[in-house]
CSV table of C-alpha atoms in Angstrom, one decimal:
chain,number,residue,atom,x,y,z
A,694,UNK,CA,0.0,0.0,0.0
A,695,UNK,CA,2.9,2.5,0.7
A,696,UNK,CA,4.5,2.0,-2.6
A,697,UNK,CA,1.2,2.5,-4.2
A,698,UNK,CA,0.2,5.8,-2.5
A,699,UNK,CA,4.0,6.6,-3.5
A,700,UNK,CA,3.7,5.8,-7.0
A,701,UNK,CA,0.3,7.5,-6.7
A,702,UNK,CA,2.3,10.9,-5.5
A,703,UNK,CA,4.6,10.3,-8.4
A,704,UNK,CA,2.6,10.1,-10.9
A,705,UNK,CA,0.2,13.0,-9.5
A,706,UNK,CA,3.6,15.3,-9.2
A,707,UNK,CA,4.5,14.5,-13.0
A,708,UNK,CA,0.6,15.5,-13.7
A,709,UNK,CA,0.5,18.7,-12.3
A,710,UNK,CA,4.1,19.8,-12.9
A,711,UNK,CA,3.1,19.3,-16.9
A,712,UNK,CA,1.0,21.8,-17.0
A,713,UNK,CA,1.9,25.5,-18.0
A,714,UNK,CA,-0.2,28.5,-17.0
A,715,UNK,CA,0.1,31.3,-20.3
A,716,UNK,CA,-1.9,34.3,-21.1
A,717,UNK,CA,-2.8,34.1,-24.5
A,718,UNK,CA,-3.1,37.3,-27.1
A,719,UNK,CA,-6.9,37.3,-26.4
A,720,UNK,CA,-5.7,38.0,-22.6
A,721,UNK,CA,-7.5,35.0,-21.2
A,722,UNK,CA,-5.4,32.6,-19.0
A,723,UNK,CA,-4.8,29.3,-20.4
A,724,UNK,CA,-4.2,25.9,-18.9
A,725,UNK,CA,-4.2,22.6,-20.3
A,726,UNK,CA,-2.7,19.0,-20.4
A,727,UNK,CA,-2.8,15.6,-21.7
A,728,UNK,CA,-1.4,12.3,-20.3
A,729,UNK,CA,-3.1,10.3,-23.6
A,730,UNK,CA,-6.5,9.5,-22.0
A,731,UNK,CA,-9.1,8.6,-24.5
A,732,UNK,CA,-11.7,11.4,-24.1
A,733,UNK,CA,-10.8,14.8,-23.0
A,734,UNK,CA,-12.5,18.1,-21.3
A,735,UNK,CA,-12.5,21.6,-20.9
A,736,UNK,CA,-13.5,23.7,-18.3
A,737,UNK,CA,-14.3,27.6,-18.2
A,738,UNK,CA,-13.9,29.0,-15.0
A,739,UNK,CA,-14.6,32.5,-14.6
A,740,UNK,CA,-14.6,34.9,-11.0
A,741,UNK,CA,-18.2,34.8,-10.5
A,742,UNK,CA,-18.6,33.1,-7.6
A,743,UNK,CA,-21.5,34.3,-4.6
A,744,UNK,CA,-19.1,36.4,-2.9
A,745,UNK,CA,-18.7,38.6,-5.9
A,746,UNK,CA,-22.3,38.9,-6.6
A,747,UNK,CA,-24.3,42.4,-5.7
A,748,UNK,CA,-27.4,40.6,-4.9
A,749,UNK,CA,-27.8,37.7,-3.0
A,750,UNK,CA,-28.8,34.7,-5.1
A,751,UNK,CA,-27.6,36.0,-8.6
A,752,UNK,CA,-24.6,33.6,-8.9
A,753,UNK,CA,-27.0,30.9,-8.2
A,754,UNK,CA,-29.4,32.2,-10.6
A,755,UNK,CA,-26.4,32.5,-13.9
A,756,UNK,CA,-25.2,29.1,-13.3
A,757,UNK,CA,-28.3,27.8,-13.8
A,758,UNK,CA,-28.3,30.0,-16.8
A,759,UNK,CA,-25.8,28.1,-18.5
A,760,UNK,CA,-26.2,26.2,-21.5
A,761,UNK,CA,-29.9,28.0,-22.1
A,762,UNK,CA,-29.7,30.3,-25.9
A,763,UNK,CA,-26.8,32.0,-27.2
A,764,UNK,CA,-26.0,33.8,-30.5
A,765,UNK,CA,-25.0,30.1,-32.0
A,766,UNK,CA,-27.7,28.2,-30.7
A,767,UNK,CA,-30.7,27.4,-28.9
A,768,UNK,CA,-30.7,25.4,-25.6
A,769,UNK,CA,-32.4,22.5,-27.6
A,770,UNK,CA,-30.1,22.9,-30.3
A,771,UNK,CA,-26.9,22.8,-27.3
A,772,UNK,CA,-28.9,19.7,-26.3
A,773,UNK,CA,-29.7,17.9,-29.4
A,774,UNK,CA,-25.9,18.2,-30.5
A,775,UNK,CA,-24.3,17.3,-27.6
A,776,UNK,CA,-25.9,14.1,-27.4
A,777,UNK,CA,-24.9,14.2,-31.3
A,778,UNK,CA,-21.9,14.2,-30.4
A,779,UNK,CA,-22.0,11.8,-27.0
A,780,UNK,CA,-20.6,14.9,-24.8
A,781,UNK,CA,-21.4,15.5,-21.1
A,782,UNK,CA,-22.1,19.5,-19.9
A,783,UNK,CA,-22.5,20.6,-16.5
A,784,UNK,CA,-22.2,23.7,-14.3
A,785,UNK,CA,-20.8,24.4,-11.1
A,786,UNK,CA,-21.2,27.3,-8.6
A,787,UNK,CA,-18.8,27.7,-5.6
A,788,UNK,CA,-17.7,31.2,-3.6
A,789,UNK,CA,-15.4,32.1,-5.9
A,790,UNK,CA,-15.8,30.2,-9.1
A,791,UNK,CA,-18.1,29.3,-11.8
A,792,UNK,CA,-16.9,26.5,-13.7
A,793,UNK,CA,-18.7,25.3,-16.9
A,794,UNK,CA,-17.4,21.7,-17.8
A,795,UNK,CA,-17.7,20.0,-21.2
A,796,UNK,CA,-16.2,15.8,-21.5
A,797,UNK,CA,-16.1,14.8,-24.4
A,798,UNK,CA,-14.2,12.6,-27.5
A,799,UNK,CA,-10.8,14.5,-28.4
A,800,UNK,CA,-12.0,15.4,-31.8
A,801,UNK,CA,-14.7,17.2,-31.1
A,802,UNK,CA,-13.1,19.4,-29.1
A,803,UNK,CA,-13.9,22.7,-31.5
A,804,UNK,CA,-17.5,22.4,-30.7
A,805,UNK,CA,-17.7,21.4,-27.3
A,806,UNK,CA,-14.9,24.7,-26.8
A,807,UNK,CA,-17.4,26.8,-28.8
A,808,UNK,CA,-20.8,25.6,-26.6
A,809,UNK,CA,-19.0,26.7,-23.6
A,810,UNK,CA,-17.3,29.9,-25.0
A,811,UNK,CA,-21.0,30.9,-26.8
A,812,UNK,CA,-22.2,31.1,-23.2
A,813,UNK,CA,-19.6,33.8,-21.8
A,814,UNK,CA,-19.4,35.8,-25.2
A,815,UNK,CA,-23.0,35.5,-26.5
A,816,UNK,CA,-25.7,34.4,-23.8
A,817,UNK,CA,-29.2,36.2,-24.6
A,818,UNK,CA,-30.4,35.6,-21.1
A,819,UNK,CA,-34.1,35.5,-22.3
A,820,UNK,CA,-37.0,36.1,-19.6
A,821,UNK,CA,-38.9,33.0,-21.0
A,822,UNK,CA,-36.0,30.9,-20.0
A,823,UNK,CA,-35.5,32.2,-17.0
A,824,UNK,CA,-39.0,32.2,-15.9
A,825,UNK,CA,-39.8,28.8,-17.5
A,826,UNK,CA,-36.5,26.7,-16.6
A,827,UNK,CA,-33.6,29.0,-14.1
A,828,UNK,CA,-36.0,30.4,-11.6
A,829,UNK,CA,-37.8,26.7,-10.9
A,830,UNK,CA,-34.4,24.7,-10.5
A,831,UNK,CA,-32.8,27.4,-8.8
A,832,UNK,CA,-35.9,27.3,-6.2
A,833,UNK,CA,-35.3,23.4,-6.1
A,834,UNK,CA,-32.0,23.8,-5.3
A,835,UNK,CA,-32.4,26.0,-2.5
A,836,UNK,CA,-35.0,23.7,-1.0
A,837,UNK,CA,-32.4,20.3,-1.5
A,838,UNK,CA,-29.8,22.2,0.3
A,839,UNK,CA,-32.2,23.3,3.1
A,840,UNK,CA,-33.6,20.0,3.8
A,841,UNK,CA,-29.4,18.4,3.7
A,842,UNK,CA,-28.6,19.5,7.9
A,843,UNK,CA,-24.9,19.2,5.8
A,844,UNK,CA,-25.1,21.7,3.7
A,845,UNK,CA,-27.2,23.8,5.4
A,846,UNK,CA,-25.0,23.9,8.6
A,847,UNK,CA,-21.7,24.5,6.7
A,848,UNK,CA,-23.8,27.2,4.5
A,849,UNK,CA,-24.8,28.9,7.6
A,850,UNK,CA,-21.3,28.6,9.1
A,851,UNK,CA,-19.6,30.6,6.1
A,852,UNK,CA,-22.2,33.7,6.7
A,853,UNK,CA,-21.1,33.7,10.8
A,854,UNK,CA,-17.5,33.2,9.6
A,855,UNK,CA,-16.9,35.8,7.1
A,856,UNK,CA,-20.7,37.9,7.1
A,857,UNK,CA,-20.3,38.9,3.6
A,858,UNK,CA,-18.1,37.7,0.9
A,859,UNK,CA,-17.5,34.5,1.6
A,860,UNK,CA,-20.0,34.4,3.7
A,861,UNK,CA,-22.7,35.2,1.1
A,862,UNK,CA,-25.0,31.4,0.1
A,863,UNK,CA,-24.0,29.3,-2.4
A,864,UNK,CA,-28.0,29.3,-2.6
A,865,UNK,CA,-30.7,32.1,-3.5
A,866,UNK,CA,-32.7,32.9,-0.8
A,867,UNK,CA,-36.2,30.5,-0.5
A,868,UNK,CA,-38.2,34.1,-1.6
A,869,UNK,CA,-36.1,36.1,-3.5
A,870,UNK,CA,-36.7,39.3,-6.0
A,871,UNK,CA,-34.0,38.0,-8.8
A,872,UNK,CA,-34.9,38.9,-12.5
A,873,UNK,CA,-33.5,37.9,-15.4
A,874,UNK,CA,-32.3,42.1,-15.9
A,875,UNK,CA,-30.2,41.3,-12.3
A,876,UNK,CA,-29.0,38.1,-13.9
A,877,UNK,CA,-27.9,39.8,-17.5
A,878,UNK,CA,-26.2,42.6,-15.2
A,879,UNK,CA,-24.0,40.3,-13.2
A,880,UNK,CA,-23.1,38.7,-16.4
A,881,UNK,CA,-21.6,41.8,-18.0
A,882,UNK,CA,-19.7,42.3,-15.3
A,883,UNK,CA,-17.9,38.8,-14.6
A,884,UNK,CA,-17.7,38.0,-18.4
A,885,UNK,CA,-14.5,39.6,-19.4
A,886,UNK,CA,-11.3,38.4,-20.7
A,887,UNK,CA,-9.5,38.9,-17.0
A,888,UNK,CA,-12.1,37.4,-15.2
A,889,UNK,CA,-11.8,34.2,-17.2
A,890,UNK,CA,-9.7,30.9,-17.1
A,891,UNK,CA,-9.8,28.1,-19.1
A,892,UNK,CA,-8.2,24.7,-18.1
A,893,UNK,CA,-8.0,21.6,-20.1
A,894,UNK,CA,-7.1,17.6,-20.0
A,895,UNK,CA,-7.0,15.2,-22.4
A,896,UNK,CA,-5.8,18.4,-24.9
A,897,UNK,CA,-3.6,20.0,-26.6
A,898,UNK,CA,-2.2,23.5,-24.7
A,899,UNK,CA,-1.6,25.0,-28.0
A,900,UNK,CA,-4.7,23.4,-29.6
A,901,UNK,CA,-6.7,24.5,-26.5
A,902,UNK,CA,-5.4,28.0,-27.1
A,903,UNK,CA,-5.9,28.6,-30.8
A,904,UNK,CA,-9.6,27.8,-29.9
A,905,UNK,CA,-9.9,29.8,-26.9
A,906,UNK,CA,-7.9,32.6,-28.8
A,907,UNK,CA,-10.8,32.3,-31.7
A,908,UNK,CA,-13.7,32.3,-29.1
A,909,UNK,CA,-12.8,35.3,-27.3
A,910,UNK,CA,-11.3,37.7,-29.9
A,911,UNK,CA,-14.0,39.9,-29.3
A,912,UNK,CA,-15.0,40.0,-25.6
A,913,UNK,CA,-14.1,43.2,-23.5
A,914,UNK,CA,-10.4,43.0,-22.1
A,915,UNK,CA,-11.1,44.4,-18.8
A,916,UNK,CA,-9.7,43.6,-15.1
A,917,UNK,CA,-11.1,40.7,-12.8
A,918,UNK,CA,-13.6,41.3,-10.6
A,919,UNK,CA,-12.7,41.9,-6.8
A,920,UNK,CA,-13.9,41.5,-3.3
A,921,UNK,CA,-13.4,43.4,0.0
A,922,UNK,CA,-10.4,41.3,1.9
A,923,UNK,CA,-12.1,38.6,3.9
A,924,UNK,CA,-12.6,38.9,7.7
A,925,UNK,CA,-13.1,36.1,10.2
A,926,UNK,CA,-15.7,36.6,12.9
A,927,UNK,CA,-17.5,33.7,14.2
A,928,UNK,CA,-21.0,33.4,16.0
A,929,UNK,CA,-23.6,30.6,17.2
A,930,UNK,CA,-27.1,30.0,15.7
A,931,UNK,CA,-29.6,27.0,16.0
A,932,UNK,CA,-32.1,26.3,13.3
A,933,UNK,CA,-35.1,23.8,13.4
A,934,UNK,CA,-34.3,20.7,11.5
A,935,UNK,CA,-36.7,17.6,10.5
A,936,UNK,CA,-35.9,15.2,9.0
A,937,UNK,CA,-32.0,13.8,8.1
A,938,UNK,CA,-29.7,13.3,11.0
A,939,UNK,CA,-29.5,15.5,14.3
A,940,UNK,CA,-26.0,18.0,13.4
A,941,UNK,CA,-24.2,20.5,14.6
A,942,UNK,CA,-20.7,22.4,12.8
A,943,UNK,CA,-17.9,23.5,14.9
A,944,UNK,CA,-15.5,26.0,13.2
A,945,UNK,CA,-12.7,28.6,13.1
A,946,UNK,CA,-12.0,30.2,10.5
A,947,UNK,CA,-8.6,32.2,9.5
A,948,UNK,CA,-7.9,35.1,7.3
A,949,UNK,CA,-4.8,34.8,4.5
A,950,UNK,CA,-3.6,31.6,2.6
A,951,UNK,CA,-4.4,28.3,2.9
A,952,UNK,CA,-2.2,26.4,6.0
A,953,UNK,CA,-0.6,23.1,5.2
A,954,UNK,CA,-1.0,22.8,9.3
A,955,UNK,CA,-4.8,23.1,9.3
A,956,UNK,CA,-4.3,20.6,6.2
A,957,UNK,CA,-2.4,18.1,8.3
A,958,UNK,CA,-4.8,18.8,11.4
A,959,UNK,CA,-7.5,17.5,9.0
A,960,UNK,CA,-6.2,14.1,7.7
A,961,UNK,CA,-5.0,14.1,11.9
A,962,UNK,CA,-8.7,14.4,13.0
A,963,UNK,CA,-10.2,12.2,9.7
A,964,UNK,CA,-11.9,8.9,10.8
A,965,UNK,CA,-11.3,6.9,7.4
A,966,UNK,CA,-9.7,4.5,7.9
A,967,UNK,CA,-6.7,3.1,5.8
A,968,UNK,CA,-8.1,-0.1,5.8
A,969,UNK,CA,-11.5,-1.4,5.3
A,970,UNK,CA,-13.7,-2.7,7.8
A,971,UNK,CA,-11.3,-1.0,10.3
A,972,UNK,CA,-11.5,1.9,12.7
A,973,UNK,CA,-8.3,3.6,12.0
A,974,UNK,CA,-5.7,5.7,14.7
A,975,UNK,CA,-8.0,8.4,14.4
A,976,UNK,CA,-8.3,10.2,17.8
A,977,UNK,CA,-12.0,10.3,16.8
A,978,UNK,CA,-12.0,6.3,16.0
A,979,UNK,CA,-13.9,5.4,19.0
A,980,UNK,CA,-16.8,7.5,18.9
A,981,UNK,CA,-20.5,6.6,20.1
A,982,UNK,CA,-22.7,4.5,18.1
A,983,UNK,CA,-25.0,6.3,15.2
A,984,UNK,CA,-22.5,9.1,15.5
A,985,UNK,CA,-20.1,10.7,13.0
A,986,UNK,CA,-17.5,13.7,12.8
A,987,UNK,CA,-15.9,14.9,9.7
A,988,UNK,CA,-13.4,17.1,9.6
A,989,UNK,CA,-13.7,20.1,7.4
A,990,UNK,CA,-11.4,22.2,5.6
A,991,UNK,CA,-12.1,25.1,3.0
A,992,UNK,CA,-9.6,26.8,1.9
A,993,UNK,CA,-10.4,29.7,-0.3
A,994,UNK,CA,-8.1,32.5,-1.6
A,995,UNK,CA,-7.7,34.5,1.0
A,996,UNK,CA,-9.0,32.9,3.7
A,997,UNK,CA,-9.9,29.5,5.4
A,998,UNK,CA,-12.6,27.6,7.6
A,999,UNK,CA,-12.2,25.0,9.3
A,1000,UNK,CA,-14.4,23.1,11.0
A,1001,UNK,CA,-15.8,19.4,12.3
A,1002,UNK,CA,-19.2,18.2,11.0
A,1003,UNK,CA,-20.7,16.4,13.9
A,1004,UNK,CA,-23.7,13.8,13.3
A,1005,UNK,CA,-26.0,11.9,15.3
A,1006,UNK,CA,-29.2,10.2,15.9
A,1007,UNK,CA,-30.1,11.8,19.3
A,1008,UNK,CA,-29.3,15.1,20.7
A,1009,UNK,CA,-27.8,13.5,23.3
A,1010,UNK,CA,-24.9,11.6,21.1
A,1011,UNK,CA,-24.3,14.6,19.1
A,1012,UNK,CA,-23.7,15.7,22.4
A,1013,UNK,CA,-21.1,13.3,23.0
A,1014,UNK,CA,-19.4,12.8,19.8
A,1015,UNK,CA,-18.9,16.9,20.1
A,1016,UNK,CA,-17.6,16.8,23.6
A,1017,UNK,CA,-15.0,14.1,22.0
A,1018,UNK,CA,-14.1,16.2,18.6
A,1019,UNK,CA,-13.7,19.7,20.8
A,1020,UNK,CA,-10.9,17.4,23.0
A,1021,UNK,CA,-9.2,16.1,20.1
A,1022,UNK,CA,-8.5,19.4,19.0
A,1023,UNK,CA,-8.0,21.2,22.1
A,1024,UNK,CA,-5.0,18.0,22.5
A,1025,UNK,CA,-3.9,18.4,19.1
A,1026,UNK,CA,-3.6,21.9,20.2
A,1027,UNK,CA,-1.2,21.5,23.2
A,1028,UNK,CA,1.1,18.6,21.6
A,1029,UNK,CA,1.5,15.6,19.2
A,1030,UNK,CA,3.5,12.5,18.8
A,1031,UNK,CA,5.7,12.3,16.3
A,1032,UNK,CA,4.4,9.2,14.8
A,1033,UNK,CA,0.7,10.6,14.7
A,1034,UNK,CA,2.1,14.0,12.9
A,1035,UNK,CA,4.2,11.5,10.5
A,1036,UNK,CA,0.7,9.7,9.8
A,1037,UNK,CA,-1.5,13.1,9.6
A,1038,UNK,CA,1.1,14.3,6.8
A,1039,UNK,CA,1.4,11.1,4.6
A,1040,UNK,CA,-2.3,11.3,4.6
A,1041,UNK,CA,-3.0,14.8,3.6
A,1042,UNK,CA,-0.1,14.2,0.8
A,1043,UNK,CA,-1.6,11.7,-0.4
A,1044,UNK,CA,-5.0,13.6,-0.6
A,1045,UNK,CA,-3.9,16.2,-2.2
A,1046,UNK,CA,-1.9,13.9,-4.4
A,1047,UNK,CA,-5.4,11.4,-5.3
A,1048,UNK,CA,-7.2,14.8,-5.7
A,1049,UNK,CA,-5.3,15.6,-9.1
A,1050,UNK,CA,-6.6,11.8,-10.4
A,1051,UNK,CA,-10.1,13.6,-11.3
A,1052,UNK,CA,-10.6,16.3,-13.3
A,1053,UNK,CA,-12.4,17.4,-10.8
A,1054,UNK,CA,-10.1,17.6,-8.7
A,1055,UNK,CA,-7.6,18.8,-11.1
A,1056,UNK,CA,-9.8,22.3,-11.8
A,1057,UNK,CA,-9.9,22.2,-7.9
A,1058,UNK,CA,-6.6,22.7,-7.7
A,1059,UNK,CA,-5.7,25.2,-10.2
A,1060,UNK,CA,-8.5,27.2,-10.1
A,1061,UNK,CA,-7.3,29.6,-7.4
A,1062,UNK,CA,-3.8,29.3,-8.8
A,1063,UNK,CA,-4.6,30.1,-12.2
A,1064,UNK,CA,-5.7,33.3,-11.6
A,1065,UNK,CA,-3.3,34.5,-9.0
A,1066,UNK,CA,-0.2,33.2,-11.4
A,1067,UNK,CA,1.0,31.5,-8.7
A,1068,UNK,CA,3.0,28.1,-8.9
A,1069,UNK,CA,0.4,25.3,-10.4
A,1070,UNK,CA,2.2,22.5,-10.1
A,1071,UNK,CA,1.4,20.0,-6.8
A,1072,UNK,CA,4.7,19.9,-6.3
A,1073,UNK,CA,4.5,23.0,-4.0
A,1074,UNK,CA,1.8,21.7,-2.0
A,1075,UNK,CA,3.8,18.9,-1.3
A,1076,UNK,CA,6.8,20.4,-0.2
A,1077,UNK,CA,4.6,22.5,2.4
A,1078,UNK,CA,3.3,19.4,3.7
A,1079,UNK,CA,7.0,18.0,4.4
A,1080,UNK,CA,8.0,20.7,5.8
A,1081,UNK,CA,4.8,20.8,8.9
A,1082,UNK,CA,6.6,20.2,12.2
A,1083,UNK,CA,5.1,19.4,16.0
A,1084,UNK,CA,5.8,23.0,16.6
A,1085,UNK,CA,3.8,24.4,14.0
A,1086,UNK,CA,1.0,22.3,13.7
A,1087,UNK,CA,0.4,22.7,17.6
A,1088,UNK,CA,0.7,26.4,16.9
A,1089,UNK,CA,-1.4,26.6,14.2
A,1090,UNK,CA,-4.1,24.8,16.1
A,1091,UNK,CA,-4.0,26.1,19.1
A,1092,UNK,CA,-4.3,29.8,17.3
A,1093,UNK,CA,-7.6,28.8,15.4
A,1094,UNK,CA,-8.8,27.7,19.1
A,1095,UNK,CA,-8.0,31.1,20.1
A,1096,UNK,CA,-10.4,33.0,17.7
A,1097,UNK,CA,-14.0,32.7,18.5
A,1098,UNK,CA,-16.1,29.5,17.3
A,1099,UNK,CA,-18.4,29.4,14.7
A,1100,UNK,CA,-21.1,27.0,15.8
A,1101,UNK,CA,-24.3,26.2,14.0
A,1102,UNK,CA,-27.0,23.7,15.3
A,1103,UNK,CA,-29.5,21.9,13.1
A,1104,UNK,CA,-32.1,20.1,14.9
A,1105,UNK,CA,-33.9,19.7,18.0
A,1106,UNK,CA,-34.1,22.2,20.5
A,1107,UNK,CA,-32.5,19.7,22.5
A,1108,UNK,CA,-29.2,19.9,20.6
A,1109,UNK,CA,-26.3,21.4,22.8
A,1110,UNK,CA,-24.5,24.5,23.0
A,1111,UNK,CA,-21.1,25.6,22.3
A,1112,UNK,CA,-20.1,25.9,25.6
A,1113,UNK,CA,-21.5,22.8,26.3
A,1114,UNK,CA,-18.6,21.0,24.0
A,1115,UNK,CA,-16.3,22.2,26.4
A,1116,UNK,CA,-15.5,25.7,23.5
């Protein structure tokens, strides 16, 4: 198993340090590589994410947008040729990115390239569309996420961490005043040459950028979009859950760049296990029945939340289960064996090492990097992660214990208190 999560590591360091970040004459960033897979895909990812937007919800609402009518085609038309040509199209919305993701065969990449381009240079943003298709699914959404105590709780916990920014929803608001004008608006002002990325595998960089170069020759070259620095605050709410499990988020969040400490203090506190069917050295490994905790760490451009997602069937064992998260950290916080810091750094290497595997995970990684022109490659992240020592990783801990908590209960009334974890 070692020499496979090593090989693994290898391979993942080859992968990333093969790609090459260039700004292109159309002034649009471009990455790309290809490792001879079979199919390939291509990802626009553009600074539009909900803590840019001017009205709550609007994010939501254009990324739901995507793929609707554009100056080349109709949404039927988009969908009647993609299945044509046997490709897969999907959007994604996160805080600071909105990625639209074509897979498809190699070949076709000139009209898979031009389906997601159409949408940034040419999207009509029509009121029938919006009325008829966005506004219904974006309500849906925001009801899934509000019935998931997950998402909901971590939701919740960005808005006490960071108030605005990245605090604003990934989700409209349940009764909202969007309209397709607010939606068009936000467009115009994310759309633009230096707002936009485009990252590619299975492809040709220089192929990837004659098409890219094509696509946007005649978009606005203008400077990305920005956002106030982010602030951490912290703060305690309970909302009234029914239905899913009984849940409750403890977090602290950080302002500045991502820590490979808190990284380390992750994979330290994770309870899967290496091995199937085992519990794992977790400290958390011997929790009480029909309870979970999952670690959580977010680590966005200039600022981080971290946190421990805590599960339960009762109020009572959430109870528990907290008690017993809140003392792993607070003993992470004070001092750690070496062996346990050796473990807690092999696995987050290795994370971030399996993340590059997807494309997913791939985008994931140079999203934040693309745009900043910072070092790509996963090779840096990996050297941070060797270089996390007792000392700092008790320091680092012990100085996200020293802000104040972010603590969100979903549930029954019944569900304890911060201070009641022993925070």
């Amino acid at each position: 198993m070692l020499a496979a999560r090593a090989s693994t590591a290898r391979n993942a360091q080859r992968l990333a340090r093969s790609f090459a970040t260039v700004v292109d004459t159309t002034g649009v960033k471009v990455a790309a590589v290809d490792y001879n897979q079979p199919t390939a895909s291509v990802t626009v990812l553009v600074k539009a994410g909900s803590r840019f937007e001017p009205k709550n919800g609007v994010a939501h609402a254009l990324k739901n947008f995507a793929f609707k009518s554009t100056g080349s085609r109709s949404a039927i038309g988009t969908v009647r040729e993609s299945e044509l040509y046997g490709g897969v199209l999907y959007s994604a919305l996160g805080r600071e990115h909105l990625a639209l993701t074509a897979e498809f065969l190699k070949e076709d990449a000139p009209y898979f390239v031009d389906v997601l381009t159409s949408f940034v240079t040419s999207a009509k943003f029509t009121r029938h569309e919006y009325e008829e298709y966005v506004a219904p699914h974006v309500s849906a959404e925001t009801e899934a996420a509000t019935r998931d105590p997950a998402i909901f709780a971590v939701d919740a916990a960005h808005s006490l961490a960071f108030r605005s920014g990245l605090g604003s929803s990934l989700f409209a608001p349940a009764h909202n005043d969007l309209t397709v004008d607010d939606v068009k608006s936000y467009a115009s002002s994310v759309f633009t040459k230096g707002n936009v990325a485009v990252i590619g595998t299975g492809i040709d960089q220089s192929t990837l950028t004659a098409l890219v170069e094509k696509a946007f020759a005649k978009v606005a070259e203008t400077s990305a979009v920005s956002a106030p620095s982010s602030k951490y605050f912290g703060g305690e709410t309970r909302v009234a859950g029914h239905g899913g499990p009984q849940t409750v988020f403890v977090g602290f969040g950080t302002a500045g760049s991502p820590s490979a400490e808190h990284a380390a203090l992750a994979a330290h506190l994770s309870t899967t296990p290496s091995v199937k069917w085992s519990k794992g050295l977790s400290p958390l490994s011997s929790l009480p029945e029909e309870t979970s905790v999952r670690p959580v760490y977010l680590p966005y451009s200039d600022a981080s939340l971290f946190g421990l997602l805590v599960q339960g069937s009762t109020p009572s064992k959430v109870k528990e289960a907290g008690q017993a998260a809140v003392a792993a950290l607070k003993a992470a916080s004070k001092s750690i064996k070496a062996e346990e810091l050796k473990t807690a750094v092999a696995k987050a290497k290795f994370a971030a090492a399996s993340s590059v595997d997807t494309r997913e995970g791939l985008v994931r990684t140079l999203g934040s990097k693309i745009f900043s022109s910072t070092d790509a490659s996963l090779a840096a992240t990996l050297s941070s992660l060797d270089a996390v020592d007792a000392s700092a990783f008790s320091k680092a801990t012990a100085a996200l214990l020293s802000a104040k908590p972010t603590y969100v209960a979903v549930g029954d009334a019944k569900l304890p208190y911060a201070d009641e974890l022993g925070l």
